[in-house]
Amino acid sequence: MENKDGNSEARDPQASTIFNPEEGRIRPGGLLTERGLLVVLSENLFGQSFILSEGRNVIGRSSGCDIVVQDPLVSREHCVIESDGQGGYYLEDLGSKNATVLNRKALSRRAALSYGDRIVVGATVLRFFLEERVERK
């Protein structure tokens, strides 16, 4: 199987998700699909998850957002995650007051998301994942 960098990877289809300390990233244990997911890891919405739609997914405090985050430090329309329809997802800040942070760095321009990325909006911590499936032989 090739990863998104074009390198071959042998992957045990029964393996669990692992952390790769050399890359500083969480690595999936199964085969990835094109469906994206955000999971809240902070106490205000702990455990809540959001399945990402194809196209634009606006995150903010406003009830008109695709993903509503009730956090006083989140702007009405804080950031957007956009799907390219082929398994690629991109994060962009929408001029928020308190910035959008991706893997401990304030976002200054649109950035590609990878499995396990940490996103902070206001005081809310999210993790980005892709759906995994087990390959049966």
Short mmCIF file of C-alpha atoms in Angstrom, two decimals:
data_model
loop_
_atom_site.label_atom_id
_atom_site.label_comp_id
_atom_site.label_asym_id
_atom_site.label_seq_id
_atom_site.Cartn_x
_atom_site.Cartn_y
_atom_site.Cartn_z
CA MET A 1 0.00 0.00 0.00
CA GLU A 2 1.28 3.51 -0.78
CA ASN A 3 0.89 6.36 1.66
CA LYS A 4 0.07 9.91 0.55
CA ASP A 5 3.79 10.66 0.08
CA GLY A 6 4.08 7.83 -2.46
CA ASN A 7 6.11 5.59 -0.14
CA SER A 8 5.18 1.94 0.29
CA GLU A 9 3.92 0.92 3.70
CA ALA A 10 3.23 -2.55 5.01
CA ARG A 11 0.32 -2.30 7.38
CA ASP A 12 -1.28 -4.97 9.51
CA PRO A 13 -5.03 -4.60 8.84
CA GLN A 14 -5.77 -5.68 12.42
CA ALA A 15 -3.33 -3.17 13.97
CA SER A 16 -4.56 -0.34 16.16
CA THR A 17 -3.75 3.32 15.65
CA ILE A 18 -0.19 4.09 16.74
CA PHE A 19 1.90 7.17 17.50
CA ASN A 20 5.04 7.56 15.39
CA PRO A 21 7.54 9.55 17.53
CA GLU A 22 9.91 10.14 14.58
CA GLU A 23 7.20 12.01 12.71
CA GLY A 24 5.40 13.30 15.80
CA ARG A 25 2.14 12.03 14.30
CA ILE A 26 -0.58 9.52 14.97
CA ARG A 27 -0.58 6.83 12.28
CA PRO A 28 -3.66 4.87 11.27
CA GLY A 29 -3.70 1.15 11.79
CA GLY A 30 -6.13 0.35 8.98
CA LEU A 31 -6.94 1.35 5.43
CA LEU A 32 -8.24 4.90 5.13
CA THR A 33 -11.33 6.01 3.27
CA GLU A 34 -12.26 9.51 2.08
CA ARG A 35 -14.65 10.34 4.95
CA GLY A 36 -13.34 12.84 7.51
CA LEU A 37 -14.20 13.14 11.19
CA LEU A 38 -13.50 15.66 13.96
CA VAL A 39 -13.51 14.55 17.60
CA VAL A 40 -13.64 17.06 20.47
CA LEU A 41 -11.05 16.40 23.18
CA SER A 42 -11.65 19.40 25.44
CA GLU A 43 -14.07 19.44 28.37
CA ASN A 44 -16.68 21.78 26.87
CA LEU A 45 -17.84 19.19 24.28
CA PHE A 46 -15.69 16.19 25.24
CA GLY A 47 -16.31 13.15 23.06
CA GLN A 48 -18.61 14.87 20.59
CA SER A 49 -17.78 14.04 16.99
CA PHE A 50 -18.62 15.63 13.66
CA ILE A 51 -18.63 13.81 10.32
CA LEU A 52 -17.27 16.18 7.67
CA SER A 53 -19.36 16.76 4.56
CA GLU A 54 -17.93 16.97 1.06
CA GLY A 55 -17.11 20.56 0.20
CA ARG A 56 -16.98 23.30 2.86
CA ASN A 57 -17.46 22.70 6.60
CA VAL A 58 -17.56 26.04 8.44
CA ILE A 59 -16.72 25.85 12.16
CA GLY A 60 -17.89 28.59 14.50
CA ARG A 61 -20.25 29.81 17.20
CA SER A 62 -23.04 30.83 14.82
CA SER A 63 -26.05 28.53 14.50
CA GLY A 64 -25.61 28.85 10.71
CA CYS A 65 -22.25 27.05 10.80
CA ASP A 66 -21.91 23.45 9.69
CA ILE A 67 -20.12 22.64 12.96
CA VAL A 68 -21.33 24.73 15.90
CA VAL A 69 -18.87 25.08 18.79
CA GLN A 70 -20.30 26.78 21.88
CA ASP A 71 -17.10 28.39 23.14
CA PRO A 72 -16.93 32.15 23.89
CA LEU A 73 -13.41 32.30 22.39
CA VAL A 74 -14.60 30.94 19.02
CA SER A 75 -15.62 33.50 16.37
CA ARG A 76 -19.06 33.34 14.74
CA GLU A 77 -17.35 31.88 11.65
CA HIS A 78 -13.94 30.83 12.92
CA CYS A 79 -12.44 28.49 10.32
CA VAL A 80 -13.34 26.14 7.50
CA ILE A 81 -12.36 22.59 6.61
CA GLU A 82 -12.76 21.88 2.93
CA SER A 83 -12.83 18.46 1.29
CA ASP A 84 -11.51 17.98 -2.23
CA GLY A 85 -13.76 14.91 -2.70
CA GLN A 86 -10.75 12.58 -3.05
CA GLY A 87 -9.76 12.16 0.60
CA GLY A 88 -7.91 15.47 0.92
CA TYR A 89 -8.98 17.95 3.61
CA TYR A 90 -7.75 21.53 4.06
CA LEU A 91 -8.03 23.89 7.02
CA GLU A 92 -8.23 27.67 6.71
CA ASP A 93 -8.78 30.40 9.30
CA LEU A 94 -11.58 32.83 8.43
CA GLY A 95 -10.03 35.91 10.07
CA SER A 96 -10.93 34.79 13.58
CA LYS A 97 -10.02 36.93 16.60
CA ASN A 98 -8.25 34.15 18.48
CA ALA A 99 -6.63 32.31 15.56
CA THR A 100 -6.90 28.71 14.48
CA VAL A 101 -4.03 26.53 15.69
CA LEU A 102 -2.90 23.45 13.79
CA ASN A 103 -0.41 21.19 15.59
CA ARG A 104 0.67 24.00 17.95
CA LYS A 105 1.19 26.59 15.18
CA ALA A 106 -1.17 29.46 14.43
CA LEU A 107 -2.55 29.04 10.93
CA SER A 108 -1.45 31.80 8.56
CA ARG A 109 -2.70 30.22 5.34
CA ARG A 110 -4.65 27.22 4.09
CA ALA A 111 -3.05 23.95 5.21
CA ALA A 112 -3.57 20.29 4.31
CA LEU A 113 -4.80 18.10 7.14
CA SER A 114 -3.31 14.72 8.00
CA TYR A 115 -4.68 11.86 10.07
CA GLY A 116 -4.48 12.72 13.77
CA ASP A 117 -3.86 16.47 13.37
CA ARG A 118 -4.69 18.60 16.42
CA ILE A 119 -6.82 21.68 15.76
CA VAL A 120 -7.52 24.33 18.40
CA VAL A 121 -10.30 26.88 17.97
CA GLY A 122 -10.77 29.16 20.99
CA ALA A 123 -10.44 26.85 24.00
CA THR A 124 -11.73 23.82 22.08
CA VAL A 125 -9.37 21.02 21.04
CA LEU A 126 -10.30 18.85 18.04
CA ARG A 127 -8.58 15.90 16.37
CA PHE A 128 -8.94 15.15 12.67
CA PHE A 129 -9.33 11.55 11.53
CA LEU A 130 -10.29 9.65 8.40
CA GLU A 131 -12.59 6.67 8.48
CA GLU A 132 -10.68 3.39 8.68
CA ARG A 133 -11.68 -0.02 7.44
CA VAL A 134 -10.23 -3.46 7.96
CA GLU A 135 -9.03 -5.26 4.88
CA ARG A 136 -10.14 -8.88 4.90
CA LYS A 137 -8.18 -11.50 3.01
#
